Tab-separated table of C-alpha atoms and ligand atoms in Angstrom:
chain	number	residue	atom	x	y	z
A	1	UNK	CA	-10.902	-4.508	-1.095
A	2	UNK	CA	-9.111	-1.223	-1.696
A	3	UNK	CA	-6.492	-1.048	-4.470
A	4	UNK	CA	-3.402	1.053	-3.815
A	5	UNK	CA	-0.497	1.320	-6.238
A	6	UNK	CA	2.983	0.815	-4.803
A	7	UNK	CA	5.105	3.267	-6.758
A	8	UNK	CA	6.353	6.846	-6.935
A	9	UNK	CA	6.155	6.841	-10.743
A	10	UNK	CA	3.682	9.540	-11.827
A	11	UNK	CA	2.915	7.897	-15.204
A	12	UNK	CA	1.980	4.625	-13.526
A	13	UNK	CA	-0.101	6.446	-10.902
A	14	UNK	CA	-1.904	8.328	-13.680
A	15	UNK	CA	-2.511	5.106	-15.629
A	16	UNK	CA	-3.978	3.321	-12.587
A	17	UNK	CA	-6.054	6.396	-11.723
A	18	UNK	CA	-7.409	6.586	-15.297
A	19	UNK	CA	-8.541	2.964	-14.989
A	20	UNK	CA	-10.950	4.216	-12.335
A	21	UNK	CA	-10.131	1.625	-9.688
A	22	UNK	CA	-7.382	3.348	-7.725
A	23	UNK	CA	-7.986	3.984	-4.021
A	24	UNK	CA	-4.553	5.259	-3.020
A	25	UNK	CA	-0.782	5.165	-3.324
A	26	UNK	CA	2.032	3.832	-1.169
A	27	UNK	CA	5.638	4.887	-1.547
A	28	UNK	CA	8.850	4.184	0.293
A	29	UNK	CA	12.373	5.662	0.169
A	30	UNK	CA	13.509	3.003	-2.323
A	31	UNK	CA	10.619	3.762	-4.696
A	32	UNK	CA	11.393	7.513	-4.469
A	33	UNK	CA	15.075	6.849	-5.226
A	34	UNK	CA	14.058	4.674	-8.199
A	35	UNK	CA	12.372	7.750	-9.698
A	36	UNK	CA	15.487	9.848	-9.040
A	37	UNK	CA	13.742	11.954	-6.390
A	38	UNK	CA	16.121	13.088	-3.645
A	39	UNK	CA	16.455	15.973	-1.190
A	40	UNK	CA	13.743	16.877	1.312
A	41	UNK	CA	12.128	19.683	-0.710
A	42	UNK	CA	12.001	17.580	-3.913
A	43	UNK	CA	10.527	14.679	-2.003
A	44	UNK	CA	7.798	16.884	-0.483
A	45	UNK	CA	7.077	18.382	-3.915
A	46	UNK	CA	6.756	14.880	-5.370
A	47	UNK	CA	4.290	13.853	-2.634
A	48	UNK	CA	2.206	16.933	-3.489
A	49	UNK	CA	2.180	15.929	-7.155
A	50	UNK	CA	1.023	12.427	-6.243
A	51	UNK	CA	-1.735	13.895	-4.027
A	52	UNK	CA	-2.889	16.029	-6.952
A	53	UNK	CA	-3.479	12.888	-9.053
A	54	UNK	CA	-5.227	10.534	-6.638
A	55	UNK	CA	-8.425	10.891	-4.638
A	56	UNK	CA	-7.415	8.505	-1.835
A	57	UNK	CA	-4.696	8.010	0.750
A	58	UNK	CA	-1.010	8.553	-0.029
A	59	UNK	CA	1.488	6.878	2.309
A	60	UNK	CA	4.658	8.930	2.832
A	61	UNK	CA	7.450	7.367	4.869
A	62	UNK	CA	9.544	8.980	7.604
A	63	UNK	CA	13.315	8.537	7.438
A	64	UNK	CA	14.077	9.144	11.122
A	65	UNK	CA	14.424	6.152	13.419
A	66	UNK	CA	14.104	8.073	16.709
A	67	UNK	CA	10.807	9.199	18.269
A	68	UNK	CA	11.437	12.972	18.084
A	69	UNK	CA	12.594	12.800	14.483
A	70	UNK	CA	9.598	10.715	13.427
A	71	UNK	CA	7.193	13.151	15.101
A	72	UNK	CA	8.885	16.143	13.452
A	73	UNK	CA	8.838	14.525	9.994
A	74	UNK	CA	5.345	13.097	10.401
A	75	UNK	CA	3.902	16.517	11.233
A	76	UNK	CA	5.538	18.068	8.150
A	77	UNK	CA	4.216	15.250	5.945
A	78	UNK	CA	0.660	15.322	7.319
A	79	UNK	CA	0.515	19.129	7.078
A	80	UNK	CA	1.417	18.852	3.384
A	81	UNK	CA	-1.932	17.381	2.330
A	82	UNK	CA	-4.915	15.782	4.069
A	83	UNK	CA	-4.457	12.670	1.886
A	84	UNK	CA	-1.077	11.898	3.463
A	85	UNK	CA	-0.806	8.899	5.768
A	86	UNK	CA	2.476	8.861	7.714
A	87	UNK	CA	4.375	5.628	7.131
A	88	UNK	CA	6.325	4.552	10.211
A	89	UNK	CA	8.645	1.522	10.560
A	90	UNK	CA	7.852	-1.264	13.037
A	91	UNK	CA	10.558	-0.460	15.581
A	92	UNK	CA	10.268	0.518	19.252
A	93	UNK	CA	10.281	4.282	18.632
A	94	UNK	CA	7.983	3.676	15.671
A	95	UNK	CA	5.339	2.113	17.930
A	96	UNK	CA	5.619	5.099	20.288
A	97	UNK	CA	5.319	7.486	17.343
A	98	UNK	CA	2.235	5.652	16.000
A	99	UNK	CA	0.595	5.993	19.423
A	100	UNK	CA	1.463	9.710	19.490
A	101	UNK	CA	0.091	10.256	15.969
A	102	UNK	CA	-3.050	8.279	16.803
A	103	UNK	CA	-3.639	10.493	19.873
A	104	UNK	CA	-3.230	13.559	17.641
A	105	UNK	CA	-5.533	12.325	14.846
A	106	UNK	CA	-2.696	11.842	12.365
A	107	UNK	CA	-3.203	8.700	10.286
A	108	UNK	CA	-0.398	6.138	10.071
A	109	UNK	CA	0.729	3.125	8.081
A	110	UNK	CA	2.981	0.801	10.091
A	111	UNK	CA	5.498	-0.624	7.616
A	112	UNK	CA	8.053	-3.456	7.530
A	113	UNK	CA	5.728	-5.857	9.343
A	114	UNK	CA	6.690	-9.532	9.125
A	115	UNK	CA	4.937	-11.191	12.097
A	116	UNK	CA	1.601	-11.374	13.902
A	117	UNK	CA	3.238	-9.995	17.048
A	118	UNK	CA	4.350	-6.879	15.177
A	119	UNK	CA	0.860	-6.482	13.688
A	120	UNK	CA	-0.654	-6.782	17.171
A	121	UNK	CA	1.579	-3.972	18.467
A	122	UNK	CA	0.692	-1.772	15.478
A	123	UNK	CA	-3.030	-2.237	16.192
A	124	UNK	CA	-2.576	-1.612	19.929
A	125	UNK	CA	-0.752	1.631	19.130
A	126	UNK	CA	-3.652	2.714	16.915
A	127	UNK	CA	-2.155	2.432	13.421
A	128	UNK	CA	-4.621	3.227	10.633
A	129	UNK	CA	-2.988	0.622	8.396
A	130	UNK	CA	-0.584	-2.247	9.007
A	131	UNK	CA	1.633	-3.326	6.099
A	132	UNK	CA	2.701	-6.986	6.167
A	133	UNK	CA	5.254	-7.611	3.386
A	134	UNK	CA	4.147	-10.843	1.754
A	135	UNK	CA	6.610	-11.014	-1.160
A	136	UNK	CA	9.659	-10.522	1.046
A	137	UNK	CA	8.446	-13.355	3.316
A	138	UNK	CA	7.972	-15.608	0.274
A	139	UNK	CA	11.531	-14.666	-0.778
A	140	UNK	CA	12.894	-16.302	2.383
A	141	UNK	CA	10.664	-19.394	2.063
A	142	UNK	CA	8.043	-18.175	4.555
A	143	UNK	CA	4.348	-18.093	3.656
A	144	UNK	CA	3.490	-14.416	3.184
A	145	UNK	CA	-0.204	-15.030	2.536
A	146	UNK	CA	-0.487	-17.078	5.718
A	147	UNK	CA	0.629	-14.011	7.667
A	148	UNK	CA	-2.295	-12.051	6.196
A	149	UNK	CA	-4.667	-14.838	7.362
A	150	UNK	CA	-3.172	-14.883	10.859
A	151	UNK	CA	-3.353	-11.104	11.270
A	152	UNK	CA	-6.954	-11.141	10.024
A	153	UNK	CA	-7.857	-13.778	12.658
A	154	UNK	CA	-6.161	-11.900	15.507
A	155	UNK	CA	-7.645	-8.538	14.534
A	156	UNK	CA	-11.147	-10.000	14.270
A	157	UNK	CA	-10.806	-11.602	17.739
A	158	UNK	CA	-10.587	-8.105	19.214
A	159	UNK	CA	-12.338	-6.054	16.532
A	160	UNK	CA	-9.230	-3.921	15.936
A	161	UNK	CA	-9.940	-1.135	13.460
A	162	UNK	CA	-6.433	-1.154	11.917
A	163	UNK	CA	-6.767	-2.039	8.227
A	164	UNK	CA	-4.627	-4.857	6.816
A	165	UNK	CA	-2.726	-3.429	3.852
A	166	UNK	CA	-1.013	-6.344	2.082
A	167	UNK	CA	2.296	-5.001	0.737
A	168	UNK	CA	5.256	-6.356	-1.205
A	169	UNK	CA	2.836	-7.835	-3.746
A	170	UNK	CA	4.806	-9.526	-6.509
A	171	UNK	CA	2.172	-11.007	-8.807
A	172	UNK	CA	-1.485	-11.103	-9.766
A	173	UNK	CA	-2.167	-14.273	-7.729
A	174	UNK	CA	-1.017	-12.446	-4.599
A	175	UNK	CA	-3.829	-9.925	-5.219
A	176	UNK	CA	-6.452	-12.632	-5.826
A	177	UNK	CA	-5.401	-14.599	-2.751
A	178	UNK	CA	-5.427	-11.462	-0.592
A	179	UNK	CA	-9.004	-10.841	-1.755
A	180	UNK	CA	-9.967	-14.436	-0.857
A	181	UNK	CA	-8.486	-14.017	2.624
A	182	UNK	CA	-10.161	-10.651	3.088
A	183	UNK	CA	-7.254	-8.182	3.265
A	184	UNK	CA	-8.681	-4.669	3.540
A	185	UNK	CA	-6.204	-3.219	1.032
A	186	UNK	CA	-3.546	-4.432	-1.389
A	187	UNK	CA	-0.720	-2.230	-2.591
A	188	UNK	CA	0.764	-3.490	-5.804
A	189	UNK	CA	2.933	-2.614	-8.781
A	190	UNK	CA	0.825	-1.587	-11.816
A	191	UNK	CA	1.831	-4.727	-13.739
A	192	UNK	CA	0.241	-7.087	-11.185
A	193	UNK	CA	-2.970	-5.026	-11.168
A	194	UNK	CA	-3.139	-5.097	-14.976
A	195	UNK	CA	-2.575	-8.859	-14.835
A	196	UNK	CA	-6.091	-9.166	-13.400
A	197	UNK	CA	-7.429	-8.139	-16.823
A	198	UNK	CA	-5.925	-11.028	-18.720
A	199	UNK	CA	-7.640	-14.202	-19.827
A	200	UNK	CA	-6.925	-16.047	-23.115
A	201	UNK	CA	-10.639	-16.846	-23.540
A	202	UNK	CA	-11.440	-13.118	-23.340
A	203	UNK	CA	-8.888	-12.427	-26.087
A	204	UNK	CA	-10.002	-15.280	-28.381
A	205	UNK	CA	-13.686	-14.557	-27.702
A	206	UNK	CA	-13.293	-10.898	-28.603
A	207	UNK	CA	-11.337	-11.773	-31.744
A	208	UNK	CA	-14.178	-14.098	-32.850
A	209	UNK	CA	-16.897	-11.527	-32.107
A	210	UNK	CA	-15.072	-8.896	-34.155
A	211	UNK	CA	-14.344	-11.232	-37.083
A	212	UNK	CA	-18.023	-12.380	-37.145
A	213	UNK	CA	-19.153	-8.731	-37.112
A	214	UNK	CA	-16.837	-7.947	-40.016
A	215	UNK	CA	-18.158	-10.946	-42.041
A	216	UNK	CA	-21.604	-9.364	-42.031
A	217	UNK	CA	-20.373	-6.059	-43.487
B	301	G3P	O1	6.127	-0.355	-0.129
B	301	G3P	C1	6.427	-1.473	0.621
B	301	G3P	C2	6.458	-2.784	-0.123
B	301	G3P	O2	5.307	-2.906	-0.916
B	301	G3P	C3	7.729	-3.067	-0.846
B	301	G3P	O3	7.635	-4.135	-1.760
B	301	G3P	O4	8.558	-5.446	-3.642
B	301	G3P	O5	10.088	-3.920	-2.332
B	301	G3P	O6	9.226	-6.024	-1.331
B	301	G3P	P1	8.941	-4.917	-2.284
């Protein structure tokens, strides 16, 4: 399973990269705004900085909601760096744009996906990644992880190549359960990734090893 970090914060991206397990980054307009990044040229500059840190894919989202606007923005974003994957919302013009990008060898991440039907359309249009938002489904008392399972089943029925990128991860158990289901990628805040490190028996075991070593000094 690939690990992406879901942030536009350069310190967090650096920290995850230094851990040696980072496969990519996803961002969205809200995450950019959280870092105080605004204005087209600043946003493009920030994407370049992210690309300079990571070795893998960097999802950069279009703001336009019409086909022509998405194509214009997507071309600018993909020309910026070969690591950029153009993030396109699951709306009618978005599906058309994904098909266009797929025909022109521009990689895409179809975002704001909340149903199997939407995931099916994304795959048909040739999306590189599909991003089901599991945390936001949980927030409204739907089963986000079940959506990952259902998409996995449908995609394997037809051998679709679109990778399932589980997004809106809210905790460490989301990551573990996505791995059990077989999501291709998770994108997560740093905190939930670091949560995978923790176990009280690791901490107490290490403390005992070190105190026993020190007794022998
Ligand atoms: O980047 C898309 C997605 O991961 C957003 O997550 O926590 O805002 O629902 P969240």
